mmCIF file of C-alpha atoms and ligand atoms in Angstrom:
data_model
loop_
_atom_site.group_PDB
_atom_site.id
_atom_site.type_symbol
_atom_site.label_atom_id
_atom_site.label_comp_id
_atom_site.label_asym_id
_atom_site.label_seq_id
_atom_site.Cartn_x
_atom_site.Cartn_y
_atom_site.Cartn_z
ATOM 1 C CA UNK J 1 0.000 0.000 0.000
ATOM 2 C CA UNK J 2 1.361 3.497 -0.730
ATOM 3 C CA UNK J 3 1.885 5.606 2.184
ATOM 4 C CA UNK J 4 2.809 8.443 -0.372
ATOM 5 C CA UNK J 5 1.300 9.654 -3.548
ATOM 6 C CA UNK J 6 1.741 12.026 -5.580
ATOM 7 C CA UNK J 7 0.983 12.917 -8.771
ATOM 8 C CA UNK J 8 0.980 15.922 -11.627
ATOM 9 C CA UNK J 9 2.309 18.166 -8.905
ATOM 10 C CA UNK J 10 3.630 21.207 -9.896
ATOM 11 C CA UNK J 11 5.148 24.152 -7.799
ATOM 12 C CA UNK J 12 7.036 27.694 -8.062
ATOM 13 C CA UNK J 13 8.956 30.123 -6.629
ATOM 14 C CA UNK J 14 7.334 33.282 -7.732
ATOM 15 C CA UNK J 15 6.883 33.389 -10.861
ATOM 16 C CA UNK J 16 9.522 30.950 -12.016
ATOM 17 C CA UNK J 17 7.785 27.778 -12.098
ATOM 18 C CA UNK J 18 10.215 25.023 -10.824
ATOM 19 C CA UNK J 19 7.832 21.768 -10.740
ATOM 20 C CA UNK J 20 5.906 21.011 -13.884
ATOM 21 C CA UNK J 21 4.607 17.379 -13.316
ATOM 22 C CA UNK J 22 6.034 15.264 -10.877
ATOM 23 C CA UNK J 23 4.497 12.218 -10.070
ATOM 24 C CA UNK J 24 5.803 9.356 -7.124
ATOM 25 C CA UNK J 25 4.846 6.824 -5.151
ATOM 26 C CA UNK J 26 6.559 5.802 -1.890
ATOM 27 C CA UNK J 27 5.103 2.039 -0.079
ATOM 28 C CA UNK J 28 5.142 0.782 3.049
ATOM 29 C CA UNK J 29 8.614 -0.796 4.146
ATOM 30 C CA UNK J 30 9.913 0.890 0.308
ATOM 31 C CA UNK J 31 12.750 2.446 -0.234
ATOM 32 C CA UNK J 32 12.885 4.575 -2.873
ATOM 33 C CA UNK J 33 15.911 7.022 -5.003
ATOM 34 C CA UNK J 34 14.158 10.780 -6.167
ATOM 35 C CA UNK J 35 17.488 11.409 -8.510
ATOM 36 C CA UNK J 36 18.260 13.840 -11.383
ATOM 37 C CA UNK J 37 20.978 16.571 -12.255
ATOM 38 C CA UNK J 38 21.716 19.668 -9.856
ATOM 39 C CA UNK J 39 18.558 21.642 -10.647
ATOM 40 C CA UNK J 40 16.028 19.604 -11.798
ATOM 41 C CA UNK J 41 13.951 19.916 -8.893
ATOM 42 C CA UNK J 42 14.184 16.926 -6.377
ATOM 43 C CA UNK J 43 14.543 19.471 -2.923
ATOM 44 C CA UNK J 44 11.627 21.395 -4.462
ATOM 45 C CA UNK J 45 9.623 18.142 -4.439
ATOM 46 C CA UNK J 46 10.435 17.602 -0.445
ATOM 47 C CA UNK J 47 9.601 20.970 0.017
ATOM 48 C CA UNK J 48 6.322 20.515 -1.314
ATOM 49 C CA UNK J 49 5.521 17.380 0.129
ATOM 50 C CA UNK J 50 6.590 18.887 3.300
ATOM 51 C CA UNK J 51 4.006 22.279 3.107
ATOM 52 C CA UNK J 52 7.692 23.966 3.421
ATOM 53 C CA UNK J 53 6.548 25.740 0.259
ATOM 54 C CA UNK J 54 2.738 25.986 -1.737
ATOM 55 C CA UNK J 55 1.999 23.545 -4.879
ATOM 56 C CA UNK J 56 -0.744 22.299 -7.128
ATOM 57 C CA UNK J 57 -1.775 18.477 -7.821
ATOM 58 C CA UNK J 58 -2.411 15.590 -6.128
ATOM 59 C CA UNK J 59 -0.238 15.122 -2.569
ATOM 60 C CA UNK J 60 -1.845 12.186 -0.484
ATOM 61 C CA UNK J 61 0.128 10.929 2.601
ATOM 62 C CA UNK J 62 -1.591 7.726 3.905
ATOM 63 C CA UNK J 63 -4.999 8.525 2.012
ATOM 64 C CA UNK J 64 -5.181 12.223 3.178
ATOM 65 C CA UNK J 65 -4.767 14.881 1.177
ATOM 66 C CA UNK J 66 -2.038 16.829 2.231
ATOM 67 C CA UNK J 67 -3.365 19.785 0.329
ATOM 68 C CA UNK J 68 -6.728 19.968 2.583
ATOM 69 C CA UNK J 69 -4.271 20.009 6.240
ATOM 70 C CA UNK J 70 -2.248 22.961 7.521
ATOM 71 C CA UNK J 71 1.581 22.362 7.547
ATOM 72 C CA UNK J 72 1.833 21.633 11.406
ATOM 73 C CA UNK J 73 -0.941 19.087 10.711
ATOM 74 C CA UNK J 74 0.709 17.533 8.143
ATOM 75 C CA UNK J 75 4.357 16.979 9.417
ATOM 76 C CA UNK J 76 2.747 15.563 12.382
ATOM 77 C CA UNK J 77 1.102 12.463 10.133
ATOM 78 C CA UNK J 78 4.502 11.403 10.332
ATOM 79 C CA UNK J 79 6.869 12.844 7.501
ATOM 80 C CA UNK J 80 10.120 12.961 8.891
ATOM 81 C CA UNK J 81 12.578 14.834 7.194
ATOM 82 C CA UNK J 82 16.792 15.156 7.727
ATOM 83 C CA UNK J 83 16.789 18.213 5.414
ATOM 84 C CA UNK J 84 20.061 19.165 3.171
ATOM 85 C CA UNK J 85 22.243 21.251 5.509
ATOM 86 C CA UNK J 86 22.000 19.775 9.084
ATOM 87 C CA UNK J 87 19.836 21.959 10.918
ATOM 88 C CA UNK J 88 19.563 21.896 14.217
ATOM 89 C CA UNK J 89 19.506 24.467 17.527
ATOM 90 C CA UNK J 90 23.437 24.949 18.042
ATOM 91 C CA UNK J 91 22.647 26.249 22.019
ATOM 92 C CA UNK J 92 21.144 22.913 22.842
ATOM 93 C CA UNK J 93 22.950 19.899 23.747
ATOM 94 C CA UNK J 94 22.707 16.764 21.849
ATOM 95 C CA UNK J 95 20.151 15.459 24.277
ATOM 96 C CA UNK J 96 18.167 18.743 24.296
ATOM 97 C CA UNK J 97 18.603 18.521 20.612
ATOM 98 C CA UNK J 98 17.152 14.938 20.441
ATOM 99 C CA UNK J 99 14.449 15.156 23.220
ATOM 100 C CA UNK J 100 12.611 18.577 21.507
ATOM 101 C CA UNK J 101 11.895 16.339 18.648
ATOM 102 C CA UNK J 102 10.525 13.671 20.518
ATOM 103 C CA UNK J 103 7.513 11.695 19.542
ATOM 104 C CA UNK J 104 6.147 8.284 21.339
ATOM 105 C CA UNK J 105 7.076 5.382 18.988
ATOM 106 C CA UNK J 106 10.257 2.626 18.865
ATOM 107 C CA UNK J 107 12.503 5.990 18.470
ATOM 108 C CA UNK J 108 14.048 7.158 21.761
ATOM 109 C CA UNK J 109 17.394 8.623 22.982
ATOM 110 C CA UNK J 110 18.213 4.720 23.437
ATOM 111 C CA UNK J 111 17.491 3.225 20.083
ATOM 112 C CA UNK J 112 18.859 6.530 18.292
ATOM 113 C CA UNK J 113 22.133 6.101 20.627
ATOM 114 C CA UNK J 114 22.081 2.502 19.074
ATOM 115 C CA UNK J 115 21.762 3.374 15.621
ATOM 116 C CA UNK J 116 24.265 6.311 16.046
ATOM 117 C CA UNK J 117 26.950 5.555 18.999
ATOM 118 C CA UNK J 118 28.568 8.376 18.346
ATOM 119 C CA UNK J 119 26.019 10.903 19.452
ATOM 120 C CA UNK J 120 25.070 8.889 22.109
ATOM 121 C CA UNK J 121 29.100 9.478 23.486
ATOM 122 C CA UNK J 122 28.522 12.962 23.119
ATOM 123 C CA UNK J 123 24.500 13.456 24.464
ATOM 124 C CA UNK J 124 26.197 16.178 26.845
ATOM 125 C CA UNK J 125 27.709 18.157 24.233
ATOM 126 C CA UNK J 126 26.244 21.694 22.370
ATOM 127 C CA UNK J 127 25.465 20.928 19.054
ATOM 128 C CA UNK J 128 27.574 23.419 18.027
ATOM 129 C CA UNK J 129 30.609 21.747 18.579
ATOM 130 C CA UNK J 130 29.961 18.697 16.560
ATOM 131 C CA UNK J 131 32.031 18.395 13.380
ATOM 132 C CA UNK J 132 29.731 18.294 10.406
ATOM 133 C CA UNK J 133 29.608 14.705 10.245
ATOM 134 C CA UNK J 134 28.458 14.338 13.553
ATOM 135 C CA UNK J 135 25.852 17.060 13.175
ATOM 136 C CA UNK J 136 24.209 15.665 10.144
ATOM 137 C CA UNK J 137 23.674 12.675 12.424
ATOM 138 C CA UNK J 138 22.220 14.604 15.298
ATOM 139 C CA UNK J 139 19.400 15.998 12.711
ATOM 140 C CA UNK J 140 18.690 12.209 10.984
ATOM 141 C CA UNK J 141 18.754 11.636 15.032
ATOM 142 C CA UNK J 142 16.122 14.389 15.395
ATOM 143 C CA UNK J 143 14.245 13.197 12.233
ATOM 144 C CA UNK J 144 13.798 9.788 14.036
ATOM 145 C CA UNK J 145 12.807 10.976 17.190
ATOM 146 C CA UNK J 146 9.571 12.446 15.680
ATOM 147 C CA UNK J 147 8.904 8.440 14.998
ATOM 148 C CA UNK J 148 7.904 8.919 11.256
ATOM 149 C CA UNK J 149 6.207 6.851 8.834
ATOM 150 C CA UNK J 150 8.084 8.009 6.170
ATOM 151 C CA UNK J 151 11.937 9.193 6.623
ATOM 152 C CA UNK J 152 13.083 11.550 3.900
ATOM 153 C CA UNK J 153 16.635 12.013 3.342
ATOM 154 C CA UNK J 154 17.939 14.831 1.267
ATOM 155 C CA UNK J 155 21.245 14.340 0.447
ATOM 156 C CA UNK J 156 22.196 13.170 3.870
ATOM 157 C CA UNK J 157 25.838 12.750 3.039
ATOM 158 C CA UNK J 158 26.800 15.205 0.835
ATOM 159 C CA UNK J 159 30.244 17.052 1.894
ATOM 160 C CA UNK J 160 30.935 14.690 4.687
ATOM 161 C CA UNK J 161 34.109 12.615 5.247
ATOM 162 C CA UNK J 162 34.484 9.295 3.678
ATOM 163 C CA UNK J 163 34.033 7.760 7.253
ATOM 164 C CA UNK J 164 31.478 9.844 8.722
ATOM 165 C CA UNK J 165 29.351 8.914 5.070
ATOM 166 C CA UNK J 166 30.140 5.315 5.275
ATOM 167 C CA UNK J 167 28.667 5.518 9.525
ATOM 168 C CA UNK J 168 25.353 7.020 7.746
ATOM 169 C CA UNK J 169 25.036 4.583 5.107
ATOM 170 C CA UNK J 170 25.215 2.042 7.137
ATOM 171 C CA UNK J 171 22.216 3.357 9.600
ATOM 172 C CA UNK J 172 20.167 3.539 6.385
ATOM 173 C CA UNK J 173 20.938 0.114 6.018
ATOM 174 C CA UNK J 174 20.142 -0.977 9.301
ATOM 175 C CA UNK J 175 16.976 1.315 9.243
ATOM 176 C CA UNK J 176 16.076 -0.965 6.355
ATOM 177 C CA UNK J 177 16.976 -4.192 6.860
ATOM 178 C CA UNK J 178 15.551 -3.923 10.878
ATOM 179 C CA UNK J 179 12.317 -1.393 10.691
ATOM 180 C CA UNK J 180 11.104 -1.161 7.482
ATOM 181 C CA UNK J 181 10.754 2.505 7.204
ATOM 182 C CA UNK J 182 9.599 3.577 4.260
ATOM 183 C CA UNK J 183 12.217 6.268 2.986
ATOM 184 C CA UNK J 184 12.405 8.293 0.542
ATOM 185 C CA UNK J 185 15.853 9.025 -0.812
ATOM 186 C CA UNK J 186 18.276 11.808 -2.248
ATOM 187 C CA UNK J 187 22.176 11.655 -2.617
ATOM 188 C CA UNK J 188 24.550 12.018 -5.042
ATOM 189 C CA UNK J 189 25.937 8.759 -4.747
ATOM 190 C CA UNK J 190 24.315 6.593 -7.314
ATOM 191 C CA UNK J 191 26.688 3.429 -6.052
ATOM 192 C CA UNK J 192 25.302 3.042 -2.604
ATOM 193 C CA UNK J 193 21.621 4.485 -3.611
ATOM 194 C CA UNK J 194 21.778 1.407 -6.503
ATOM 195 C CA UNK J 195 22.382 -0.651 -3.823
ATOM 196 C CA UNK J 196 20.053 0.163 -1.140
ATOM 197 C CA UNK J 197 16.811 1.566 -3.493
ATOM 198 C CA UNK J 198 14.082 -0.844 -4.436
ATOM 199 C CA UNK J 199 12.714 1.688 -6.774
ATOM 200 C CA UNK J 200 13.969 5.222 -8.263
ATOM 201 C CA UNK J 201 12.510 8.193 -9.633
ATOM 202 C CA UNK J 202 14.628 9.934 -11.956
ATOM 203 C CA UNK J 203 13.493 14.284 -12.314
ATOM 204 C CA UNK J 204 14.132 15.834 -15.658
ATOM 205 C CA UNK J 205 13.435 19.823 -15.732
ATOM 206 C CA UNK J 206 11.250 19.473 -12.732
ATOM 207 C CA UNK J 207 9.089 16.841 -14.899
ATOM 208 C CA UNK J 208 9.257 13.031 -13.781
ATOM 209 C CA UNK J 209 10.324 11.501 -16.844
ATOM 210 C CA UNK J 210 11.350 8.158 -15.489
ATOM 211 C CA UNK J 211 10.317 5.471 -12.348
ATOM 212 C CA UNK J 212 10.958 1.751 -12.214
ATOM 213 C CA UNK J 213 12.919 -0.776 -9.972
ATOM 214 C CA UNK J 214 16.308 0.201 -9.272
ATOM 215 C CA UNK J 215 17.708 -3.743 -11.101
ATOM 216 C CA UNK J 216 15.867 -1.856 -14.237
ATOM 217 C CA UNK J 217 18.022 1.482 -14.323
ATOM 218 C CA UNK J 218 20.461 0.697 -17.610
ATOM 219 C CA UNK J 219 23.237 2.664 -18.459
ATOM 220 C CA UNK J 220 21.616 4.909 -21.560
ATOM 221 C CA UNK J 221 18.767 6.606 -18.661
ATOM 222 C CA UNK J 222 21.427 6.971 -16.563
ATOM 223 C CA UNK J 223 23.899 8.879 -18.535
ATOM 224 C CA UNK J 224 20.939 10.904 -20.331
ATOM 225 C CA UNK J 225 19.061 12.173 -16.957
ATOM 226 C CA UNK J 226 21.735 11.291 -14.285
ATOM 227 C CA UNK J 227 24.753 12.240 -15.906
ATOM 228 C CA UNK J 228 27.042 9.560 -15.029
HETATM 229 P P1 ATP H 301 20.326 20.145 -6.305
HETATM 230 O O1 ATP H 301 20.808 18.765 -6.492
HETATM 231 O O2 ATP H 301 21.244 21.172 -6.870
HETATM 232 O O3 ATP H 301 19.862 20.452 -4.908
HETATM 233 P P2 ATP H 301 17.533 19.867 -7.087
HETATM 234 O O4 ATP H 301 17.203 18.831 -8.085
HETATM 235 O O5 ATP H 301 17.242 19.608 -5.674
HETATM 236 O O6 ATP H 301 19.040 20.267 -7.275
HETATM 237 P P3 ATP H 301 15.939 22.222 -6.759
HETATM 238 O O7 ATP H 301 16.791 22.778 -5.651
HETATM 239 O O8 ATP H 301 14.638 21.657 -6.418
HETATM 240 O O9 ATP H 301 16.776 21.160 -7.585
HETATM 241 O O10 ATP H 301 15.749 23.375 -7.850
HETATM 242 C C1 ATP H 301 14.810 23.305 -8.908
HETATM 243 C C2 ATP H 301 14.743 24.661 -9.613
HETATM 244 O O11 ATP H 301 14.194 25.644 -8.746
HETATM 245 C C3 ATP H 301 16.103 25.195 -10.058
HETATM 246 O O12 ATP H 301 15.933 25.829 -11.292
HETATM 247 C C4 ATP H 301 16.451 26.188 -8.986
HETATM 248 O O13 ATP H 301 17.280 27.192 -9.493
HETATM 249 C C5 ATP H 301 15.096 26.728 -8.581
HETATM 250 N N1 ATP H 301 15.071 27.140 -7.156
HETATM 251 C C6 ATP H 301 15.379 26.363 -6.091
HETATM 252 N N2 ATP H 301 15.225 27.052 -4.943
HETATM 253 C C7 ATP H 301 14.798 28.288 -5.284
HETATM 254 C C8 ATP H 301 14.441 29.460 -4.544
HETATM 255 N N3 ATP H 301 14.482 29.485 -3.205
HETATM 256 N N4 ATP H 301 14.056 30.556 -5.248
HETATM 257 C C9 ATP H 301 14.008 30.531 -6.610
HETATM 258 N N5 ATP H 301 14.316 29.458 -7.365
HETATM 259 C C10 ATP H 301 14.715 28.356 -6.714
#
């Protein structure tokens, strides 16, 4: 069953229209790639499905229309998002950081510590002495802790050291394998998101112009809308 749909959505940013007709479909326990070239609108889709910004079409998040709520309603329904860029409140410790995003559910400062030793090591420290790496873990931390249906990742990795990346991967994979969260998935590394996608979308001009499973995505698509 799909906990999201959407389809024909379109969106702007003023008058420069940056969606045209996206359409895609996230199931329970799915994991699935939104890819394209720099540009082509894949944040602007989160954003939209988030109520971050206004757009037209169909947006359903387990059968409701997402259109019909008001954004607080919405990202409580259980859309978690680790946003590109790491944000989170620098004054507040790790802990602090963690519990102000709590939500009942299997996510708590215990299983997050689990997935993410590292923060747990460092629950006492501000936020704003985390390196990068460690900070982009502390906000999929805070994602978590809201307990969401659906966990979207926008590209949870990028500029982060080799290590750090491999550490996040690895949750993803756990987060998979163990809970079967639905996710739904940017990042610029088409090698690991191969691996752990069952299905992809692939964004062309802020048009979908391709979805299928992942074992399906041949080398011409890839070079023409990917670019690799
Ligand atoms: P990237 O991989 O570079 O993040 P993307 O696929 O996520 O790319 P978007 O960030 O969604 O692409 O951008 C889609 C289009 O909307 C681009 O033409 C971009 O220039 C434009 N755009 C994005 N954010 C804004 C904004 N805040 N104001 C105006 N135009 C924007």
């Amino acid at each position: 069953m799909s906990i999201l749909r959407v389809q024909g959505l379109s969106a702007s940013y003023g008058t420069a229209r940056a969606l045209f007709n996206v359409s895609l479909e996230v199931a329970e326990g799915e994991v699935v790639a939104l890819m394209g070239r720099n540009g082509m609108g894949k944040t602007t889709t989160v954003k939209a499905i988030c109520r971050m910004i206004g757009s037209q079409g169909q947006l359903q998040f387990d059968n409701q229309d997402l259109h019909a709520l008001p954004s607080h309603r919405a990202a409580r329904l259980g859309l978690g998002l680790v946003p590109e860029g790491r944000r989170c409140f620098r004054d507040l410790s790790v802990r602090e950081n963690l519990l102000a995003a709590a939500r009942p559910g299997h996510w708590t400062l215990k299983t997050v510590g689990q997935l993410f030793p590292r923060l747990e090591e460092r629950h006492s420290q501000y936020a704003a002495s985390l390196s990068g790496g460690e900070q982009q873990m502390l906000a999929f931390g805070r994602a978590l802790m809201t307990n969401p249906r659906l966990l979207i990742l926008d590209e949870a990795t990028e500029g982060l050291a080799p290590l750090i990346r491999q550490e996040i991967w690895a949750a993803i994979k756990r987060l998979k394998a163990e809970t079967g969260l639905a996710i739904l998935l940017i990042d610029k590394s088409l090698k690991e998101i191969t691996q752990i996608s069952d299905r992809g979308v692939i964004l062309n001009r802020g048009s979908t112009v391709w979805d299928g499973a992942m074992s399906e995505l041949g080398p011409d698509i890839s070079e023409q809308y990917i670019g690799v």
